């Protein structure tokens, strides 16, 4: 069965809407773990729009499962990662104006910077995953740059507007996941996954872990974080 890493960024989004000290993503992370989450994910963005440095440092002390840091391949973020030593770093692209991460890394044009960041982190004992669009070329390049894992960007599937687009996007995901596994890479998947569309991932045994944030945090407002996480785990169990 695939594991579940819960992204608590949007607990911080709610806090930052008022610039006060609640709700606290650190407490949300503990609740997610109590409900059975296998990991906690945070994206420390350059503009600090949701997660703050304080959250990441505290989570490093409190998370009992594993802490996954999503970050851009910048010197500032690499320095923080080297202080924190997360259990995994997922390198993601970042644009200031975007509402959320819009696509996978451009590992062709940013190859040198990504290779250098992977190398620095791995020398410090931090495994590295690359957030990629489901493309075979990108999977091969990720392997050659020394990544340990890939995270397949599932947003293209989740946002597809027709069954035809959905099925094309899903077959790209499956092909990328299979190739990554054949090459010895770990396979995570995330972005846009919710309680409804997760059922479409049934039978894709290559996916080791789902990284899910917005849908779980949204449901947690209605039913509490522990219930929201348990419901998602039950759905993953049935895949
Ligand atoms: N994986 C990556 C790399 C992301 O950037 C995000 C969004 O922060 C997620 C997973 C989670 O996406 P969502 O919030 O849509 O579940």
Coordinates of C-alpha atoms and ligand atoms in Angstrom, one line a residue:
X1 CA 0.0 0.0 0.0
X2 CA 1.2 3.5 -0.8
X3 CA 1.9 5.8 2.2
X4 CA 0.5 9.3 2.8
X5 CA 2.5 12.4 3.4
X6 CA 0.3 15.3 4.5
X7 CA 1.1 18.8 3.4
X8 CA 0.2 21.4 6.0
X9 CA 1.0 24.5 4.0
X10 CA -2.6 25.7 3.9
X11 CA -3.0 25.6 7.7
X12 CA -0.4 28.3 7.6
X13 CA -2.2 30.0 4.7
X14 CA -5.2 30.5 7.1
X15 CA -2.9 31.8 9.8
X16 CA -1.1 34.2 7.5
X17 CA -4.5 35.6 6.4
X18 CA -4.5 37.4 9.7
X19 CA -0.8 37.4 10.5
X20 CA -1.5 35.9 14.0
X21 CA -0.3 32.7 15.7
X22 CA -3.2 30.3 14.9
X23 CA -4.0 27.8 13.4
X24 CA -0.6 26.3 13.8
X25 CA 0.8 23.9 11.2
X26 CA 2.9 22.3 13.8
X27 CA -0.2 21.2 15.8
X28 CA -1.9 20.2 12.5
X29 CA 1.1 18.1 11.7
X30 CA 0.9 16.3 15.0
X31 CA -2.8 15.6 14.5
X32 CA -2.1 14.2 11.0
X33 CA 0.5 11.9 12.5
X34 CA -1.8 10.8 15.2
X35 CA -4.3 9.8 12.6
X36 CA -1.7 7.7 10.8
X37 CA 0.0 10.0 8.3
X38 CA 3.4 8.6 7.3
X39 CA 5.0 12.0 6.8
X40 CA 4.6 15.7 7.0
X41 CA 5.3 18.0 4.1
X42 CA 5.9 21.8 4.0
X43 CA 6.9 24.1 1.2
X44 CA 9.0 27.0 2.5
X45 CA 8.5 29.5 -0.3
X46 CA 10.8 32.3 -1.1
X47 CA 8.0 34.8 -0.4
X48 CA 7.0 33.1 2.9
X49 CA 3.4 33.3 1.9
X50 CA 2.3 30.4 4.2
X51 CA 5.0 28.4 5.9
X52 CA 7.5 30.4 7.9
X53 CA 11.0 29.6 9.0
X54 CA 9.8 29.1 12.5
X55 CA 7.4 26.3 11.4
X56 CA 10.1 24.4 9.7
X57 CA 12.5 24.6 12.6
X58 CA 9.8 23.6 15.1
X59 CA 8.5 20.7 12.9
X60 CA 12.1 19.3 12.7
X61 CA 11.9 19.0 16.5
X62 CA 8.3 17.7 16.7
X63 CA 7.6 15.5 13.7
X64 CA 7.8 11.8 14.7
X65 CA 7.4 10.3 11.2
X66 CA 9.3 12.1 8.5
X67 CA 9.7 15.7 7.5
X68 CA 9.7 16.4 3.8
X69 CA 10.8 19.9 2.8
X70 CA 9.7 21.2 -0.5
X71 CA 11.9 24.0 -1.8
X72 CA 13.3 25.8 -4.8
X73 CA 16.9 25.0 -5.7
X74 CA 18.3 28.3 -4.3
X75 CA 21.2 29.1 -2.0
X76 CA 18.9 30.4 0.7
X77 CA 16.8 27.3 0.8
X78 CA 19.8 25.0 0.6
X79 CA 21.3 26.7 3.6
X80 CA 18.1 26.1 5.6
X81 CA 17.9 22.5 4.5
X82 CA 21.5 21.9 5.6
X83 CA 20.6 23.3 9.0
X84 CA 17.4 21.3 9.4
X85 CA 18.4 18.0 7.7
X86 CA 14.9 17.0 6.6
X87 CA 14.2 13.3 5.9
X88 CA 13.7 14.2 2.3
X89 CA 13.9 17.4 0.2
X90 CA 11.7 17.7 -2.8
X91 CA 13.0 20.3 -5.3
X92 CA 10.2 22.2 -6.9
X93 CA 10.0 25.2 -9.3
X94 CA 8.8 28.4 -7.9
X95 CA 7.3 31.5 -9.4
X96 CA 6.4 34.5 -7.2
X97 CA 3.1 35.2 -9.0
X98 CA 1.8 31.6 -9.1
X99 CA -1.1 30.6 -6.9
X100 CA 0.4 27.2 -6.4
X101 CA 3.2 25.2 -8.0
X102 CA 2.3 25.2 -11.6
X103 CA 4.3 22.5 -13.1
X104 CA 7.3 20.1 -12.7
X105 CA 10.9 21.3 -12.6
X106 CA 12.5 22.3 -15.9
X107 CA 15.4 20.0 -15.3
X108 CA 16.7 20.5 -18.8
X109 CA 17.3 24.2 -18.6
X110 CA 18.2 24.2 -14.9
X111 CA 20.2 21.1 -15.0
X112 CA 23.5 22.5 -13.5
X113 CA 21.8 24.2 -10.6
X114 CA 19.6 21.2 -9.8
X115 CA 22.6 18.8 -10.1
X116 CA 24.6 21.0 -7.8
X117 CA 21.8 21.3 -5.2
X118 CA 21.3 17.5 -5.3
X119 CA 25.0 17.0 -4.7
X120 CA 25.2 19.4 -1.8
X121 CA 22.2 17.9 -0.1
X122 CA 23.2 14.3 -0.6
X123 CA 26.7 15.0 0.8
X124 CA 24.9 16.1 3.9
X125 CA 22.9 12.8 4.0
X126 CA 19.6 14.3 2.8
X127 CA 17.9 12.3 0.1
X128 CA 16.4 14.3 -2.8
X129 CA 13.3 14.0 -4.8
X130 CA 12.5 16.0 -8.0
X131 CA 9.0 17.2 -8.7
X132 CA 8.5 16.4 -12.4
X133 CA 5.9 16.4 -15.1
X134 CA 5.3 12.9 -16.2
X135 CA 7.8 12.7 -19.0
X136 CA 10.1 9.8 -19.7
X137 CA 12.9 12.1 -20.7
X138 CA 12.7 13.9 -17.4
X139 CA 12.7 10.7 -15.4
X140 CA 15.9 9.6 -17.2
X141 CA 17.5 12.9 -16.6
X142 CA 16.5 12.8 -12.9
X143 CA 18.3 9.5 -12.5
X144 CA 21.4 10.8 -14.3
X145 CA 21.5 13.9 -12.0
X146 CA 21.6 11.7 -8.9
X147 CA 18.1 12.1 -7.6
X148 CA 16.8 9.4 -5.2
X149 CA 13.2 9.8 -6.0
X150 CA 10.8 11.6 -8.3
X151 CA 7.5 13.1 -7.4
X152 CA 5.2 12.9 -10.4
X153 CA 3.1 16.0 -10.9
X154 CA -0.4 14.8 -10.9
X155 CA -2.0 18.2 -11.5
X156 CA -2.3 17.7 -15.2
X157 CA -4.5 14.6 -14.6
X158 CA -6.4 16.2 -11.7
X159 CA -7.3 19.3 -13.7
X160 CA -8.0 17.6 -17.0
X161 CA -11.3 18.7 -18.4
X162 CA -12.4 15.8 -20.5
X163 CA -12.2 12.0 -20.1
X164 CA -9.8 11.9 -23.1
X165 CA -7.4 14.4 -21.5
X166 CA -7.7 12.5 -18.2
X167 CA -6.8 9.2 -19.7
X168 CA -3.9 10.6 -21.7
X169 CA -2.6 12.3 -18.5
X170 CA -3.0 9.1 -16.5
X171 CA -1.1 7.0 -19.0
X172 CA 1.8 9.5 -18.9
X173 CA 1.8 9.1 -15.1
X174 CA 1.8 5.3 -15.3
X175 CA 4.6 5.3 -17.9
X176 CA 6.7 7.7 -15.9
X177 CA 6.1 5.7 -12.7
X178 CA 7.1 2.4 -14.3
X179 CA 10.2 3.8 -15.9
X180 CA 11.3 5.5 -12.6
X181 CA 10.8 2.2 -10.7
X182 CA 12.8 0.3 -13.4
X183 CA 15.6 2.8 -12.9
X184 CA 15.6 2.3 -9.2
X185 CA 14.0 5.6 -8.3
X186 CA 11.4 6.0 -5.5
X187 CA 8.1 7.3 -6.8
X188 CA 5.9 9.8 -5.1
X189 CA 2.9 11.5 -6.6
X190 CA 1.1 14.7 -5.8
X191 CA -0.7 17.9 -6.6
X192 CA -4.4 18.3 -6.9
X193 CA -5.3 14.9 -5.4
X194 CA -8.6 14.9 -3.6
X195 CA -11.0 12.4 -2.0
X196 CA -12.8 11.9 -5.4
X197 CA -10.0 11.7 -7.9
X198 CA -7.6 9.5 -5.8
X199 CA -9.7 6.5 -6.9
X200 CA -8.3 6.9 -10.4
X201 CA -4.9 5.8 -9.0
X202 CA -6.1 2.3 -8.3
X203 CA -3.7 -0.4 -9.4
X204 CA -0.7 1.8 -9.8
X205 CA 1.6 -0.2 -7.6
X206 CA 4.7 1.9 -8.5
X207 CA 3.5 4.8 -6.4
X208 CA 5.3 4.6 -3.0
X209 CA 3.7 7.7 -1.5
X210 CA 1.0 10.3 -2.1
X211 CA 1.7 13.9 -1.1
X212 CA -1.6 15.6 -0.4
X213 CA -2.3 19.0 1.1
X214 CA -5.2 21.3 0.0
X215 CA -8.0 18.7 0.0
X216 CA -7.1 17.3 3.4
X217 CA -6.7 20.7 5.0
X218 CA -10.0 21.8 3.5
X219 CA -11.8 18.8 4.8
X220 CA -10.1 19.2 8.2
X221 CA -12.0 22.5 8.6
X222 CA -15.2 20.5 8.5
X223 CA -14.4 17.3 10.2
X224 CA -11.0 17.9 12.0
X225 CA -7.5 16.9 10.9
X226 CA -7.6 13.4 12.3
X227 CA -10.8 12.5 10.6
X228 CA -9.7 14.1 7.3
X229 CA -6.4 12.1 7.3
X230 CA -8.1 8.8 8.3
X231 CA -10.6 9.2 5.5
X232 CA -7.8 9.7 3.0
X233 CA -5.9 6.7 4.4
X234 CA -8.9 4.5 3.9
X235 CA -9.2 5.6 0.3
X236 CA -5.5 4.8 -0.3
X237 CA -6.0 1.4 1.4
X238 CA -8.6 0.6 -1.2
X239 CA -6.4 1.4 -4.2
Ligands
LIG1 N1 3.5 18.1 -4.2 C1 4.1 19.2 -4.5 C2 5.5 19.2 -5.1 C3 3.5 20.5 -4.3 O1 4.1 21.6 -4.6 C4 2.2 20.4 -3.7 C5 1.5 21.7 -3.5 O2 2.1 22.4 -2.5 C6 1.6 19.2 -3.4 C7 2.3 18.0 -3.6 C8 0.3 19.1 -2.8 O3 -0.7 19.6 -3.6 P1 -2.2 19.8 -3.1 O4 -2.1 20.9 -2.1 O5 -2.9 20.2 -4.3 O6 -2.6 18.5 -2.5

